[in-house]
């Protein structure tokens, strides 16, 4: 076992650190607000122009062909430097990997670079009013017409839907089908005729959600991702191994844990032994996630199937994030109330409370761990 | 960066796992509870024949001179089998100390350890009692900053109860002498800290193995046990207990491997890394123990089923060489005050 980073990895880290320290913008208004959003997009464009937006993507789409390990290093540096939330998050981390795996060359050439440069912002269209955790219960449909499909239905909890240009999601193309069969993965232009977008304010008050209505929206054939009727497989294939790391990288929580340690140092009078123990415990758990990430990266590199382990990771960081914030709020005491600026403790606590709900609730993740890793019976 | 074990390391682990499956199964373990030493008769000789006892002994003393990163998977296997032999104390704690100090004590004891003729017990100042003190051949004992290598023949022992029926605990009376001294002063202090870190790491590795076995047993049981017309493992409430414990364990595991590297290289972050490993592994193994007991129901509350032997080893090792509370507090000092 040799746990030293290679000289190449160290110089990659140094290069990322130098760029980020010089350029990370400070004190941006929150991402999900009309004032904050364009400033975050500007930052994304600066990242892209310096080839830091999507380091693990192929060079032709603005990346650096980096390994997963280098991406993890970049993420550590990004959050260490206090980098803001990524406006392109749902495009580059959710749709991007799916496109790279299932997209045609034409689709990749047409979509990826604009996505990475924040020219086209993407939001997800998974949940529906009647299909949340039970995604296969979705009822939005797509009817075949000449040259494409007409889409009908409603998608909800589309993060950043009001600021986005495009959405991606599953629609039922086979009206006779049930559950996860007969679904197709579509890429949809939110400026198209027949689209309605209604903003929904999130727990933190920002306009972060939207409900998207589709009433006969025409989508050309070229915007089907993967095969017609195979949408479920396409969607599920990207819930694979690296997802546990890419949805929320360990770097975020390491930076957060360091901030918590700094807070405890600043306010010793607010920290009895019980609080100090919790600070140490959160720090250890962030460090454990970093190490599990490195471990998992090596296993993926060795060709091992680590599939459902992303659920272990999501369970871990979802709750670590909330616990860590609750300790911070307790240290802050009454001062916590006004910590509502972008990135401040109360604000990011409210944001993080969504963790055990989005992207598969913690209950769903525990089922996945129990059934797919441990082999417990479904019924 | 190479984060992973070599094929050789994995092969050694698999070979030991096979031996322990054959020789240290739960019936053998239950029988060990009834012996004077609390050990499985004949097992130590087989471990020696396989080369396990000589793993960390330097080559010039008849061993193969491997380090803590090589040992960690073996200790995990020992934990998985709830192996009662003093493998950690002898191979992972006493041997590296003797090898580092060198001299007459190393010359005397290391060849014997490699040959399977000597077993060690460890008595640090923080621990009140010494496990295996009566049946071991060599005791590594601490007084203040000084560390001593004391032959079993020159100590007096008085037995104490242990919750774990395979642990023979003793209060030890002994007199330090120039003959037994390994190191004192600053050197003794530094070595004492290394010994304590090695001991905590060894316990953490065993706790990960114990937790894994408790999860495995519980999953098997939950698949087979039918109530309300279905396997209990199909109920979400049962699934979630097990999934939570498993998640905690999988996060603790890499910190133990990481700490083995810090100990082997004596890095600057050794205290923090070992404390992280011991705290997380203690808590995770405890969570596995509680999930196992709850999901098995009444059967795991009995001596008729094997799980209780694993549970009791968890109860012992999670407190040994610094509880999770002790290690979290040490980490807090290093993070916040450091």
XYZ file of C-alpha atoms in Angstrom:
717
model
C 0.000 0.000 0.000
C 1.464 3.317 -1.029
C -0.680 6.262 -0.129
C 1.380 9.032 -1.646
C -0.022 11.004 -4.558
C 2.116 10.760 -7.688
C 4.169 13.806 -8.757
C 1.726 14.318 -11.654
C -1.233 14.297 -9.272
C 0.559 16.714 -6.965
C 1.314 19.145 -9.765
C -2.285 18.856 -10.970
C -3.389 19.781 -7.453
C -0.992 22.701 -7.324
C -2.201 24.021 -10.681
C -5.853 23.757 -9.629
C -5.112 25.416 -6.300
C -3.286 28.324 -7.903
C -6.114 28.989 -10.343
C -8.870 28.662 -7.768
C -7.160 30.780 -5.126
C -6.689 33.544 -7.665
C -10.146 33.423 -9.216
C -12.852 31.986 -6.939
C -15.441 34.763 -6.528
C -16.332 35.711 -2.977
C -19.686 36.735 -1.534
C -21.905 35.893 -4.494
C -25.641 36.157 -3.851
C -27.288 32.692 -3.714
C -27.339 30.622 -6.892
C -31.092 30.129 -6.970
C -31.967 33.824 -7.124
C -32.361 36.182 -10.081
C -29.364 38.258 -8.809
C -27.143 35.303 -8.032
C -27.740 33.091 -11.008
C -26.072 35.154 -13.752
C -23.000 35.706 -11.561
C -22.675 31.966 -11.032
C -22.992 31.441 -14.786
C -20.221 33.985 -15.372
C -18.002 32.031 -12.993
C -18.776 28.798 -14.843
C -17.667 30.419 -18.075
C -14.381 31.473 -16.519
C -13.893 27.920 -15.276
C -14.637 26.571 -18.735
C -12.297 28.998 -20.506
C -9.492 27.741 -18.269
C -10.532 24.120 -18.739
C -11.515 23.609 -15.112
C -15.257 23.168 -15.661
C -15.294 19.461 -16.471
C -11.791 18.143 -15.877
C -12.770 14.491 -16.312
C -14.445 15.005 -19.714
C -12.714 14.501 -23.056
C -10.679 17.454 -24.285
C -12.932 18.004 -27.284
C -15.755 18.989 -24.927
C -13.617 21.295 -22.828
C -12.246 18.746 -20.372
C -8.775 17.470 -19.570
C -9.376 13.723 -19.886
C -8.653 13.435 -16.174
C -9.088 10.282 -14.118
C -11.701 10.001 -11.394
C -8.913 10.416 -8.852
C -7.817 13.708 -10.393
C -11.408 14.842 -10.425
C -11.572 14.066 -6.698
C -8.435 16.152 -6.198
C -9.972 19.015 -8.172
C -13.115 18.849 -6.044
C -11.070 18.970 -2.832
C -9.328 22.071 -4.113
C -12.552 23.646 -5.380
C -14.277 23.502 -2.010
C -11.107 24.211 -0.097
C -10.883 27.487 -2.002
C -14.518 28.245 -1.128
C -15.808 27.738 -4.661
C -19.504 28.532 -5.107
C -22.254 26.054 -5.968
C -22.056 24.886 -9.560
C -24.778 26.368 -11.762
C -24.113 23.605 -14.272
C -24.356 20.855 -11.628
C -27.398 19.005 -12.937
C -26.116 19.091 -16.475
C -22.489 18.162 -15.988
C -22.959 15.659 -13.169
C -26.348 14.087 -13.945
C -26.917 14.282 -17.703
C -23.298 14.623 -18.862
C -22.119 11.138 -17.854
C -25.290 9.622 -19.366
C -24.683 11.412 -22.647
C -21.047 10.346 -22.712
C -22.166 6.752 -22.269
C -25.353 6.561 -24.356
C -25.370 9.638 -26.573
C -24.718 9.573 -30.315
C -21.685 11.483 -31.608
C -24.073 14.062 -33.026
C -25.738 14.538 -29.630
C -22.452 14.768 -27.775
C -21.012 17.297 -30.215
C -24.179 19.347 -30.148
C -24.804 19.368 -26.419
C -21.791 18.754 -24.188
C -19.647 21.810 -24.820
C -22.567 24.203 -24.423
C -23.523 22.414 -21.233
C -20.033 22.699 -19.798
C -19.720 26.369 -20.806
C -23.047 27.140 -19.064
C -24.452 28.360 -22.348
C -27.234 25.858 -21.997
C -28.378 25.063 -18.470
C -30.091 21.777 -17.811
C -32.547 20.727 -15.140
C -33.778 17.246 -14.370
C -37.320 16.093 -15.020
C -37.657 12.924 -12.987
C -40.292 13.362 -10.290
C -43.943 13.903 -11.118
C -46.781 14.959 -8.863
C -47.783 11.286 -8.607
C -44.338 9.681 -8.916
C -41.644 10.595 -6.378
C -39.770 7.742 -4.751
C -41.809 5.423 -6.964
C -40.394 6.832 -10.185
C -41.676 3.940 -12.307
C -45.224 5.071 -11.516
C -44.726 8.058 -13.836
C -47.566 8.912 -16.199
C -46.124 11.633 -18.474
C -46.334 10.315 -22.000
C -44.820 10.815 -25.438
C -46.898 10.092 -28.543
C -45.095 9.235 -31.763
C -45.654 11.767 -34.534
C -43.911 12.426 -37.817
C -40.234 13.219 -37.158
C -40.472 13.013 -33.392
C -42.768 12.821 -30.393
C -45.372 14.984 -28.670
C -44.938 15.117 -24.896
C -47.727 15.513 -22.329
C -47.682 15.627 -18.557
C -46.017 17.357 -15.613
C -42.604 17.123 -13.992
C -41.856 18.594 -10.617
C -39.075 19.510 -8.152
C -36.987 20.402 -11.180
C -34.052 22.092 -9.499
C -33.205 25.440 -11.098
C -36.056 24.834 -13.579
C -36.879 28.523 -13.882
C -33.278 29.362 -14.829
C -32.706 26.454 -17.187
C -32.915 26.174 -20.965
C -33.405 22.442 -21.223
C -34.628 19.491 -19.259
C -34.131 15.734 -19.410
C -36.397 12.996 -18.163
C -38.410 9.857 -18.737
C -41.711 9.684 -20.620
C -43.936 6.720 -21.413
C -43.750 5.939 -25.132
C -45.622 2.639 -24.974
C -49.133 3.301 -23.618
C -49.668 -0.448 -23.059
C -46.547 -0.735 -20.892
C -46.344 -0.775 -17.128
C -43.832 0.356 -14.570
C -40.269 0.663 -15.861
C -40.971 -0.833 -19.285
C -41.912 1.267 -22.307
C -40.220 4.447 -21.063
C -37.974 6.654 -23.170
C -35.310 9.170 -22.156
C -35.936 12.580 -23.761
C -33.984 15.814 -24.001
C -36.470 18.677 -24.040
C -36.133 22.349 -24.976
C -37.848 24.448 -22.312
C -38.440 27.245 -24.820
C -40.540 24.947 -27.013
C -44.229 25.591 -27.615
C -46.493 23.887 -25.080
C -44.104 24.248 -22.104
C -45.155 25.947 -18.896
C -42.766 26.530 -15.999
C -44.005 27.455 -12.525
C -41.401 28.420 -9.923
C -41.618 26.863 -6.449
C -39.766 28.367 -3.505
C -37.618 25.956 -1.505
C -37.248 25.642 2.260
C -34.535 28.339 2.226
C -36.840 30.740 0.399
C -34.975 30.717 -2.905
C -36.666 30.061 -6.202
C -34.862 26.774 -6.594
C -37.599 24.474 -7.787
C -40.013 24.437 -10.669
C -42.923 22.442 -11.926
C -42.739 21.910 -15.682
C -45.947 21.335 -17.642
C -45.890 19.775 -21.090
C -48.908 20.041 -23.335
C -48.129 18.524 -26.703
C -44.498 19.647 -26.756
C -42.801 18.512 -29.958
C -39.415 16.809 -29.490
C -37.528 15.699 -32.607
C -36.246 12.122 -32.893
C -32.658 13.324 -32.502
C -33.427 14.269 -28.895
C -34.154 10.732 -27.783
C -31.254 9.528 -25.616
C -30.583 5.825 -26.083
C -33.203 3.545 -27.571
C -36.928 4.222 -27.601
C -38.515 2.126 -24.846
C -35.186 1.620 -23.028
C -35.203 4.853 -21.043
C -35.232 3.156 -17.657
C -31.976 1.344 -18.388
C -30.372 4.565 -19.606
C -31.460 6.440 -16.490
C -30.375 3.666 -14.122
C -27.003 3.097 -15.762
C -25.909 6.489 -14.502
C -26.871 5.741 -10.947
C -23.802 3.492 -11.015
C -20.517 3.379 -9.171
C -19.118 6.841 -9.471
C -22.457 8.476 -8.696
C -21.901 8.195 -4.962
C -18.816 10.336 -5.448
C -19.942 12.684 -8.204
C -23.276 13.812 -6.756
C -21.417 15.203 -3.771
C -17.694 14.737 -3.724
C -15.780 14.185 -0.468
C -14.049 17.542 -1.012
C -17.214 19.407 -0.053
C -17.468 17.770 3.321
C -13.762 18.032 4.051
C -13.992 21.768 3.463
C -17.161 21.954 5.549
C -15.545 19.999 8.400
C -12.532 22.330 8.306
C -14.880 25.321 8.517
C -16.548 23.713 11.523
C -13.191 23.179 13.223
C -12.373 26.843 12.557
C -15.714 27.858 14.063
C -14.981 25.798 17.176
C -11.577 27.469 17.464
C -13.177 30.903 17.146
C -15.783 30.257 19.799
C -14.177 28.155 22.526
C -16.707 29.340 25.122
C -19.532 27.808 23.100
C -17.811 24.439 22.903
C -18.044 22.100 25.846
C -16.558 18.617 25.580
C -19.775 17.262 24.116
C -19.629 19.774 21.251
C -15.904 19.246 20.748
C -16.474 15.500 20.503
C -19.098 16.073 17.851
C -16.794 18.378 15.895
C -14.133 15.662 15.939
C -16.676 13.011 14.977
C -17.900 14.991 11.940
C -14.338 15.679 10.851
C -13.509 11.968 11.097
C -16.557 11.041 9.059
C -15.649 13.532 6.338
C -12.147 12.075 6.297
C -13.616 8.553 6.166
C -15.627 9.565 3.091
C -12.456 10.890 1.430
C -10.725 7.592 2.085
C -13.674 5.509 0.916
C -13.620 7.616 -2.248
C -9.958 6.852 -2.885
C -10.566 3.211 -2.156
C -13.548 3.071 -4.484
C -11.639 4.911 -7.198
C -8.907 2.269 -7.131
C -11.476 -0.505 -7.269
C -13.209 1.066 -10.243
C -9.816 1.490 -11.922
C -9.145 -2.219 -11.343
C -12.386 -3.035 -13.118
C -14.302 -4.165 -10.038
C -18.063 -3.777 -9.963
C -18.833 -1.439 -7.089
C -22.389 -0.680 -8.318
C -24.791 -0.156 -5.452
C -22.088 1.186 -3.142
C -23.054 4.669 -4.276
C -26.017 4.214 -1.927
C -23.663 3.660 1.006
C -21.954 6.927 0.144
C -25.135 8.883 -0.331
C -26.488 7.696 3.004
C -23.228 8.664 4.658
C -22.835 12.180 3.312
C -26.538 13.040 3.440
C -26.609 12.627 7.174
C -23.060 13.778 7.878
C -23.880 17.106 6.209
C -26.949 17.665 8.358
C -25.308 16.541 11.612
C -22.308 18.762 10.949
C -24.524 21.796 10.339
C -26.553 21.122 13.464
C -23.360 21.191 15.511
C -22.400 24.495 13.868
C -25.813 25.964 14.653
C -25.461 24.897 18.270
C -22.061 26.581 18.517
C -23.504 29.741 16.970
C -26.476 29.759 19.321
C -28.775 32.751 18.717
C -26.339 34.065 16.095
C -27.380 31.151 13.866
C -30.692 32.825 13.095
C -29.215 35.458 10.831
C -26.719 33.162 9.079
C -28.724 33.465 5.878
C -26.176 34.875 3.399
C -25.039 32.575 0.623
C -22.933 29.808 2.139
C -23.667 30.844 5.733
C -24.472 28.098 8.208
C -28.259 28.409 8.527
C -28.654 28.928 4.799
C -26.603 25.873 3.892
C -28.269 23.849 6.660
C -31.658 24.432 5.053
C -30.167 23.524 1.681
C -28.664 20.304 3.062
C -31.901 19.187 4.688
C -32.918 18.076 1.201
C -30.116 15.489 1.126
C -32.027 12.539 2.564
C -34.905 13.261 0.159
C -33.529 14.027 -3.310
C -31.819 11.599 -5.639
C -33.496 8.649 -3.898
C -34.538 9.109 -0.270
C -32.488 7.576 2.504
C -35.210 4.939 2.889
C -34.818 3.981 -0.780
C -31.018 3.958 -0.402
C -31.267 1.633 2.605
C -33.458 -0.705 0.580
C -30.841 -0.695 -2.182
C -28.038 -1.447 0.281
C -30.066 -4.241 1.877
C -31.255 -5.829 -1.367
C -28.505 -5.216 -3.880
C -25.406 -5.347 -1.683
C -26.458 -7.606 1.177
C -28.850 -9.801 -0.802
C -31.902 -9.497 1.431
C -35.160 -10.485 -0.271
C -37.341 -7.869 -1.947
C -40.449 -9.694 -0.759
C -1.073 6.618 -5.597
C -1.703 2.994 -4.921
C -4.653 2.607 -2.601
C -5.288 -1.069 -2.311
C -3.771 -4.337 -1.255
C -1.391 -6.436 -3.323
C -2.261 -9.885 -4.611
C 0.176 -11.334 -2.054
C -1.554 -9.547 0.790
C -4.961 -10.730 -0.359
C -3.703 -14.273 -0.787
C -2.291 -14.335 2.732
C -5.610 -13.031 4.014
C -7.550 -15.724 2.153
C -5.240 -18.458 3.440
C -5.656 -17.309 7.017
C -9.420 -17.033 6.541
C -9.483 -20.640 5.380
C -7.464 -21.836 8.363
C -9.702 -19.979 10.789
C -12.863 -21.294 9.106
C -11.562 -24.830 9.611
C -9.988 -24.473 13.023
C -11.664 -21.552 14.761
C -15.325 -22.152 13.895
C -17.952 -21.360 16.477
C -17.903 -24.795 18.094
C -14.137 -24.538 18.567
C -14.658 -21.097 20.002
C -17.321 -22.297 22.411
C -14.912 -25.044 23.505
C -12.151 -22.450 24.007
C -14.355 -20.659 26.507
C -14.047 -23.741 28.707
C -10.237 -24.041 28.583
C -7.822 -22.571 31.123
C -6.158 -20.197 28.677
C -9.310 -19.379 26.695
C -7.511 -20.365 23.495
C -8.315 -22.926 20.791
C -6.023 -25.909 21.446
C -3.461 -26.397 18.676
C -4.424 -23.255 16.750
C -1.294 -21.247 17.615
C 0.972 -23.984 16.250
C -0.980 -23.952 12.988
C -0.708 -20.161 12.802
C 3.042 -20.489 13.319
C 3.315 -23.176 10.629
C 1.541 -20.842 8.211
C 4.058 -18.106 9.015
C 1.599 -15.773 10.700
C 3.490 -15.524 13.973
C 6.689 -14.606 12.139
C 5.139 -12.094 9.774
C 6.411 -8.996 11.513
C 9.605 -10.526 12.911
C 12.649 -9.198 11.013
C 14.335 -11.667 8.705
C 17.519 -11.803 10.795
C 15.398 -13.170 13.636
C 13.708 -15.831 11.561
C 10.616 -14.006 10.348
C 9.568 -12.308 7.114
C 9.728 -8.700 8.281
C 6.416 -7.348 7.032
C 4.823 -4.143 8.304
C 1.517 -2.902 9.702
C -0.105 -2.598 6.273
C 0.562 -6.298 5.740
C -0.877 -7.189 9.135
C -4.085 -5.224 8.967
C -6.001 -7.670 6.773
C -4.877 -10.582 8.946
C -6.104 -8.850 12.078
C -9.393 -8.210 10.342
C -9.645 -11.960 9.665
C -8.789 -12.744 13.271
C -11.648 -10.451 14.245
C -14.010 -12.040 11.736
C -13.381 -15.384 13.451
C -13.479 -13.800 16.928
C -10.152 -15.599 17.256
C -9.192 -15.652 20.958
C -5.445 -16.172 20.417
C -3.190 -13.211 21.317
C -2.326 -12.631 17.687
C -2.626 -8.848 17.802
C -0.652 -8.595 21.045
C 2.132 -10.864 19.844
C 2.446 -10.098 16.137
C 1.130 -6.555 15.786
C 2.149 -4.946 19.080
C 5.008 -6.744 20.903
C 7.011 -7.817 17.852
C 7.355 -4.412 16.143
C 8.318 -2.903 19.510
C 11.002 -5.514 20.190
C 12.294 -5.191 16.635
C 12.523 -1.425 16.974
C 14.326 -1.526 20.323
C 16.615 -4.392 19.292
C 19.275 -5.734 21.647
C 19.096 -8.678 23.997
C 15.325 -8.738 24.385
C 14.847 -8.843 20.632
C 17.473 -11.564 20.308
C 15.754 -13.637 22.986
C 12.135 -13.262 22.063
C 11.824 -12.637 18.347
C 13.043 -16.064 17.167
C 10.693 -17.684 19.667
C 7.774 -15.592 18.449
C 8.562 -16.428 14.831
C 8.710 -20.117 15.717
C 5.395 -20.041 17.533
C 7.039 -20.774 20.893
C 6.181 -17.494 22.578
C 3.027 -15.489 22.978
C 2.866 -11.957 24.319
C 0.496 -10.026 26.564
C 0.324 -6.245 26.720
C -0.196 -4.140 29.838
C -0.314 -0.398 29.213
C -0.741 2.073 32.063
C -4.183 3.082 30.805
C -5.545 -0.461 31.012
C -6.240 -1.824 34.472
C -5.880 -5.501 33.675
C -3.812 -7.587 31.304
C -5.439 -10.174 29.067
C -3.693 -13.569 28.834
C -1.098 -12.551 31.431
C -0.996 -16.027 33.020
C -0.649 -18.121 29.862
C 1.524 -15.763 27.819
C 5.301 -16.193 27.787
C 6.253 -12.541 27.577
C 4.568 -9.464 29.013
C 5.156 -6.005 27.587
C 4.434 -3.756 30.557
C 4.449 -0.011 30.960
C 5.248 1.978 34.052
C 5.225 5.736 33.621
C 7.198 6.395 30.468
C 9.167 3.169 30.728
C 8.451 0.031 28.758
C 9.579 -3.375 29.980
C 9.804 -6.866 28.519
C 8.975 -9.128 31.425
C 9.091 -12.931 31.311
C 5.865 -14.477 32.550
C 7.797 -16.402 35.181
C 8.607 -13.215 37.081
C 5.117 -11.761 37.521
C 2.287 -12.617 39.896
C -1.208 -12.711 38.441
C -4.655 -12.617 40.021
C -7.597 -13.540 37.804
C -10.384 -11.058 37.127
C -13.780 -11.542 35.464
C -14.359 -10.681 31.821
C -17.657 -10.385 29.970
C -15.928 -12.286 27.147
C -15.558 -15.928 28.131
C -12.504 -16.332 25.927
C -10.639 -13.500 27.630
C -8.558 -14.380 30.650
C -7.974 -11.119 32.474
C -5.503 -10.602 35.261
C -4.254 -8.013 37.645
C -0.473 -8.229 37.362
C 2.060 -7.591 40.110
C 5.576 -7.008 38.896
C 8.790 -5.196 39.689
C 10.584 -3.263 36.964
C 14.311 -3.908 36.734
C 17.277 -2.964 34.598
C 17.081 -6.440 33.069
C 13.514 -5.971 31.865
C 13.868 -2.377 30.656
C 13.254 -1.762 26.972
C 13.234 2.028 26.992
C 12.494 4.938 29.298
C 12.557 8.722 29.338
C 11.716 10.456 26.066
C 12.449 7.341 24.051
C 10.153 5.298 26.276
C 7.453 7.929 25.998
C 7.630 8.011 22.212
C 7.725 4.231 21.966
C 4.849 3.974 24.416
C 2.774 6.169 22.144
C 3.684 3.966 19.167
C 2.707 0.867 21.127
C -0.611 2.446 22.123
C -1.291 3.451 18.515
C -0.423 -0.037 17.264
C -2.685 -1.564 19.900
C -5.582 0.724 19.005
C -5.088 -0.002 15.312
C -5.024 -3.755 15.953
C -8.247 -3.519 17.941
C -9.846 -1.409 15.205
C -8.920 -3.952 12.535
C -10.409 -6.772 14.587
C -13.554 -4.726 15.220
C -14.060 -4.306 11.468
C -13.804 -8.082 11.075
C -16.155 -8.711 13.989
C -18.684 -6.280 12.559
C -18.487 -7.907 9.125
C -19.171 -11.329 10.559
C -22.099 -10.067 12.617
C -23.599 -8.508 9.473
C -23.072 -11.747 7.535
C -24.714 -13.852 10.248
C -27.617 -11.449 10.533
C -28.237 -11.344 6.781
C -28.231 -15.139 6.617
C -30.615 -15.360 9.516
C -32.959 -12.689 8.144
C -33.133 -14.502 4.802
C -34.107 -17.790 6.390
C -36.296 -16.835 9.327
C -39.961 -16.672 8.259
C -42.598 -14.729 10.182
C -45.941 -13.387 8.955
C -45.474 -15.597 5.917
C -42.231 -14.055 4.642
C -38.518 -13.929 5.477
C -38.042 -11.240 8.112
C -35.302 -9.783 5.901
C -38.012 -8.635 3.491
C -39.397 -6.227 6.101
C -38.065 -2.717 5.675
C -37.632 -2.217 9.396
C -35.225 -5.166 9.486
C -33.480 -4.188 6.254
C -32.847 -0.681 7.486
C -31.298 -1.787 10.773
C -28.819 -3.906 8.865
C -28.198 -1.346 6.102
C -27.422 1.363 8.668
C -24.903 -0.796 10.490
C -23.344 -1.926 7.230
C -23.000 1.689 6.037
C -21.255 2.688 9.236
C -18.909 -0.289 8.944
C -17.998 0.401 5.299
C -17.008 3.955 6.211
C -14.877 2.785 9.124
C -13.031 0.149 7.088
C -10.874 2.439 4.890
C -9.840 4.522 7.895
C -8.376 1.377 9.453
C -6.399 0.616 6.302
C -5.272 4.219 6.098
C -4.144 4.223 9.738
C -2.093 1.077 9.134
C -0.085 3.056 6.598
C 0.343 5.952 9.026
C 1.567 3.580 11.723
C 3.918 1.722 9.389
C 5.484 4.984 8.184
C 5.105 6.793 11.515
C 3.640 9.820 9.727
C 2.954 13.185 11.342
C -0.764 12.435 11.415
C -0.430 9.056 13.126
C -2.372 10.021 16.286
C -5.250 11.568 14.381
C -5.409 8.724 11.869
C -5.357 6.018 14.525
C -7.951 7.830 16.602
C -10.193 8.165 13.564
C -9.881 4.465 12.845
C -10.429 3.301 16.412
C -13.352 5.638 17.095
C -15.177 4.831 13.863
C -14.466 1.096 14.011
C -15.590 0.887 17.649
C -18.836 2.693 16.922
C -19.471 0.731 13.724
C -18.854 -2.668 15.306
C -21.127 -1.687 18.140
C -23.839 -0.735 15.643
C -23.398 -4.143 13.974
C -23.705 -5.848 17.337
C -26.934 -4.017 18.153
C -28.418 -4.669 14.717
C -27.470 -8.341 14.961
C -29.092 -8.742 18.352
C -32.269 -6.939 17.335
C -32.718 -8.620 13.953
C -32.092 -12.115 15.268
C -34.559 -11.662 18.088
C -34.481 -13.956 21.098
C -32.086 -16.536 19.678
C -29.170 -14.075 19.734
C -29.910 -13.393 23.379
C -28.871 -16.953 24.223
C -25.747 -19.038 24.648
C -27.254 -21.577 22.246
C -26.410 -19.457 19.240
C -22.914 -18.345 18.302
C -23.450 -14.588 17.878
C -23.005 -13.798 21.565
C -19.295 -14.676 21.393
C -18.781 -12.096 18.640
C -20.881 -9.531 20.476
C -18.826 -9.882 23.620
C -15.561 -9.500 21.779
C -16.981 -6.268 20.329
C -17.848 -5.087 23.829
C -14.302 -5.779 24.968
C -12.336 -4.445 22.011
C -14.341 -1.269 21.598
C -13.141 -0.208 25.044
C -9.632 -1.629 24.738
C -6.688 0.663 23.950
C -8.854 3.767 24.057
C -12.635 3.781 23.672
C -14.232 5.739 20.863
C -14.852 8.541 23.368
C -11.176 8.632 24.356
C -10.044 8.701 20.737
C -12.572 11.341 19.717
C -11.347 13.502 22.554
C -7.734 13.062 21.477
C -8.749 13.959 17.916
C -10.644 17.022 19.136
C -7.536 18.245 20.962
C -5.412 17.783 17.902
C -7.930 19.438 15.561
C -9.209 22.300 17.685
C -6.332 23.063 20.049
C -3.480 21.888 17.827
